[in-house]
PDB file of C-alpha atoms in Angstrom:
ATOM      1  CA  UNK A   1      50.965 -74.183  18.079  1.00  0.00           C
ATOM      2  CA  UNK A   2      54.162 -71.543  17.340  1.00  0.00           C
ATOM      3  CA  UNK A   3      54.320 -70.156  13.812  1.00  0.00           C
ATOM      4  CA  UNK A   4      57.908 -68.765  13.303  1.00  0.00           C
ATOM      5  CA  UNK A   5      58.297 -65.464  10.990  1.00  0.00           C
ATOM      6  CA  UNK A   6      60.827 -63.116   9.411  1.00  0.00           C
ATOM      7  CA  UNK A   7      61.203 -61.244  12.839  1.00  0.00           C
ATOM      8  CA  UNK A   8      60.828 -63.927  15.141  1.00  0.00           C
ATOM      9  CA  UNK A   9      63.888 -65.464  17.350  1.00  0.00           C
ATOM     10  CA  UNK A  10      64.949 -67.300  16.088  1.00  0.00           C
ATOM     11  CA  UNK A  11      63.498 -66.369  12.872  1.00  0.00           C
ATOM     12  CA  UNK A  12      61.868 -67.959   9.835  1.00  0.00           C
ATOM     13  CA  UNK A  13      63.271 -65.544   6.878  1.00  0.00           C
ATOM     14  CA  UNK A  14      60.802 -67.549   4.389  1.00  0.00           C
ATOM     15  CA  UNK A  15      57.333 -66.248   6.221  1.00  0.00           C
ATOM     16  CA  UNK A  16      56.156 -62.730   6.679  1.00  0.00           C
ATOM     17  CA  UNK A  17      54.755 -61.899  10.587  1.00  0.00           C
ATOM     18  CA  UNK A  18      51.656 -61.194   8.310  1.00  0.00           C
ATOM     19  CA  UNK A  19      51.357 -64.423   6.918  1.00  0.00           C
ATOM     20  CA  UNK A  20      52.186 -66.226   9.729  1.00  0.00           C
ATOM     21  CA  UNK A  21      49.173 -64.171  11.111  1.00  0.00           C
ATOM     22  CA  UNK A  22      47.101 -65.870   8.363  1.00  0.00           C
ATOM     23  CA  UNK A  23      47.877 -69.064   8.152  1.00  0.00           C
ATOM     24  CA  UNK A  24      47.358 -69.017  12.119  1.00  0.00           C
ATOM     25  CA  UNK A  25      44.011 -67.426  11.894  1.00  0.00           C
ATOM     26  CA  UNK A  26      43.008 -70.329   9.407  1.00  0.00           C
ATOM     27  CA  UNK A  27      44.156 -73.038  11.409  1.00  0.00           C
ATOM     28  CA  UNK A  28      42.118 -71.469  14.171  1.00  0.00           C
ATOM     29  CA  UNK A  29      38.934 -71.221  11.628  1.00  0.00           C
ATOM     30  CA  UNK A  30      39.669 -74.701  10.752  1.00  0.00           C
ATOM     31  CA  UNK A  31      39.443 -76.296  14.155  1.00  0.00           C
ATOM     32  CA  UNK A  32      36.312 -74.212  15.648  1.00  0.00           C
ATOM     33  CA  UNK A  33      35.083 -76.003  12.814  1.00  0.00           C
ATOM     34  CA  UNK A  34      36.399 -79.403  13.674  1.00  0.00           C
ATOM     35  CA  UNK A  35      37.615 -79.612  10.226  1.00  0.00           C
ATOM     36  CA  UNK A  36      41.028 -80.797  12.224  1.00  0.00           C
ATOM     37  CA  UNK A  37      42.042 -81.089  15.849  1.00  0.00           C
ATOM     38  CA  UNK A  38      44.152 -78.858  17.744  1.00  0.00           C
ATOM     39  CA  UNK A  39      46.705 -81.800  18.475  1.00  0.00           C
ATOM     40  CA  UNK A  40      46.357 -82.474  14.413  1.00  0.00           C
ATOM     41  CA  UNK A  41      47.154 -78.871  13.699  1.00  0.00           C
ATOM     42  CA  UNK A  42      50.060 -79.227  16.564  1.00  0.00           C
ATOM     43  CA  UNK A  43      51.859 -81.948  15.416  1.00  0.00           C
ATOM     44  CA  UNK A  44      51.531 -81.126  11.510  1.00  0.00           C
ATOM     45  CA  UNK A  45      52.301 -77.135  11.825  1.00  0.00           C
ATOM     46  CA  UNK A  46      53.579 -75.917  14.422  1.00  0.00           C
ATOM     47  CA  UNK A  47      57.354 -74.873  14.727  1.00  0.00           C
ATOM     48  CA  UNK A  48      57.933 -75.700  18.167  1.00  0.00           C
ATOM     49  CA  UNK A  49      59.355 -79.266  17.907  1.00  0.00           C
ATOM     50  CA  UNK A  50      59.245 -80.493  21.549  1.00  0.00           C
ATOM     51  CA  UNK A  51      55.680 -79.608  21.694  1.00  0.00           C
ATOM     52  CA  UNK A  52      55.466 -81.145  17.983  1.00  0.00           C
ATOM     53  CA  UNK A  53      55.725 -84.120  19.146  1.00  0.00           C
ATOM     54  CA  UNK A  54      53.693 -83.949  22.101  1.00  0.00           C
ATOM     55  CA  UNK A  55      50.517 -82.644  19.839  1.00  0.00           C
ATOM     56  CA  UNK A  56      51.221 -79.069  20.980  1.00  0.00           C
ATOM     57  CA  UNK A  57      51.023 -80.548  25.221  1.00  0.00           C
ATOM     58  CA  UNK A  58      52.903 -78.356  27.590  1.00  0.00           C
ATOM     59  CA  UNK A  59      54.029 -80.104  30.365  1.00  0.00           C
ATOM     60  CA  UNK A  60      53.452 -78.413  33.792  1.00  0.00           C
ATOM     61  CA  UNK A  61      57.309 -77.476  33.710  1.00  0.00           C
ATOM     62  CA  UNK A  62      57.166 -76.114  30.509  1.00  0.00           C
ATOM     63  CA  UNK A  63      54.058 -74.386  31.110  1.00  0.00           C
ATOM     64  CA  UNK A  64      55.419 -72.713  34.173  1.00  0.00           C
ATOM     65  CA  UNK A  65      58.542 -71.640  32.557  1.00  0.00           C
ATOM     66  CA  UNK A  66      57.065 -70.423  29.569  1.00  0.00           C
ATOM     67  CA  UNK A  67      54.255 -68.574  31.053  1.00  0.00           C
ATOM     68  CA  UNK A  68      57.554 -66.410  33.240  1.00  0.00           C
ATOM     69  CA  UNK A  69      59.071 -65.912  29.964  1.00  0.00           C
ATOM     70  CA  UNK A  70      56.210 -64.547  27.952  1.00  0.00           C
ATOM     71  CA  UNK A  71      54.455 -62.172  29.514  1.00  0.00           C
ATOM     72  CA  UNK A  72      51.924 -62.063  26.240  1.00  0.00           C
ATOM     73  CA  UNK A  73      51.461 -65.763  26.409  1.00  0.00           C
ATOM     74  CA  UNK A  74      50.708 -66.276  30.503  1.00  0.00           C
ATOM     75  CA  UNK A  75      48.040 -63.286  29.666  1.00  0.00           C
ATOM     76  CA  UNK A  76      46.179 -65.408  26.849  1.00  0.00           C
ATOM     77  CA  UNK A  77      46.306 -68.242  29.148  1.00  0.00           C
ATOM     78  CA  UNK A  78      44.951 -66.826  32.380  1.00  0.00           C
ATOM     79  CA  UNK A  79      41.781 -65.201  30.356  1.00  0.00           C
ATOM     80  CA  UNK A  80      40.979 -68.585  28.551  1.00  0.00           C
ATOM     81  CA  UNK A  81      38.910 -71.354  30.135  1.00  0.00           C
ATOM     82  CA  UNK A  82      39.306 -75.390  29.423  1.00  0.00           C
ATOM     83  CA  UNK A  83      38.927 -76.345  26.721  1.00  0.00           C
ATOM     84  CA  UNK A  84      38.989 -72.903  24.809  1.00  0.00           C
ATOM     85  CA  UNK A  85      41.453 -71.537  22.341  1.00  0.00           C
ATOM     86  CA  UNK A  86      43.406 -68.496  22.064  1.00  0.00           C
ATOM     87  CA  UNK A  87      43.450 -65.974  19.566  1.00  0.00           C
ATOM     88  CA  UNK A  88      46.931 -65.167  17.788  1.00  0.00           C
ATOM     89  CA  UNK A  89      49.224 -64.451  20.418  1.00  0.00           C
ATOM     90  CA  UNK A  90      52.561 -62.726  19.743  1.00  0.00           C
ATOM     91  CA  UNK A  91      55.696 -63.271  21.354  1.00  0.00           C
ATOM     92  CA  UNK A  92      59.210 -63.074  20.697  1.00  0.00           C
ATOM     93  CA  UNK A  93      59.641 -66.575  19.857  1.00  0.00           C
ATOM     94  CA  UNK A  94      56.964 -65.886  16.943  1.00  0.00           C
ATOM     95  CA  UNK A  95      52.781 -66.664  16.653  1.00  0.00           C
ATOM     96  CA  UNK A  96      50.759 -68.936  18.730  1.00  0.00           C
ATOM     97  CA  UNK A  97      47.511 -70.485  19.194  1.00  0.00           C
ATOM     98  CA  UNK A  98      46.637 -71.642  22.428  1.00  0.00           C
ATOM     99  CA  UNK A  99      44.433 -74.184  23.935  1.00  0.00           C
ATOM    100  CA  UNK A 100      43.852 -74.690  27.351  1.00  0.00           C
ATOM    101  CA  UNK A 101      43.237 -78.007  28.753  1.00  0.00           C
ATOM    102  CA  UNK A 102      42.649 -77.486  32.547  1.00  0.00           C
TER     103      UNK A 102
END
């Protein structure tokens, strides 16, 4: 799930990094709760729209190329285990929540 903010690229000039930060941290609340599924939250929040439509699913492809990309985000992935979810994870593209299937 990708939250764009004010200093994000490319950016969302209407949300603050620090409320992005919130909102994220609320989602997360939210599904450790099972209030809403991860691939709820995905496809009703999150700014990335190929993944959007995929219920926040990275195919192995994307997966690969995003983890070279984003240092930040391949180092939330490789300390998670299935099934598990990330805490807010910053990159350049903007705030994330990850969940690792496998």
């Amino acid at each position: 799930v990708l939250l764009r903010h004010a200093s994000s690229n490319p950016p969302n000039p209407k949300v603050t990094k620090a409320e992005a930060h919130t909102k994220l941290a609320g989602y997360l609340r939210d599904v450790k709760r099972f209030e809403i599924t991860f691939e709820q939250l995905a496809l009703r929040v999150s700014d990335c729209h190929n993944t959007q439509l995929l219920q926040g699913y990275l195919s192995p492809e994307m997966e690969t190329r995003f983890k070279a990309e984003h240092p930040a985000f391949n180092k939330s992935c490789s300390l998670l285990t299935p099934g598990t979810f990330s805490d807010v994870v910053e990159t350049d593209l903007g705030l994330h929540l990850i969940k690792r299937l496998r």
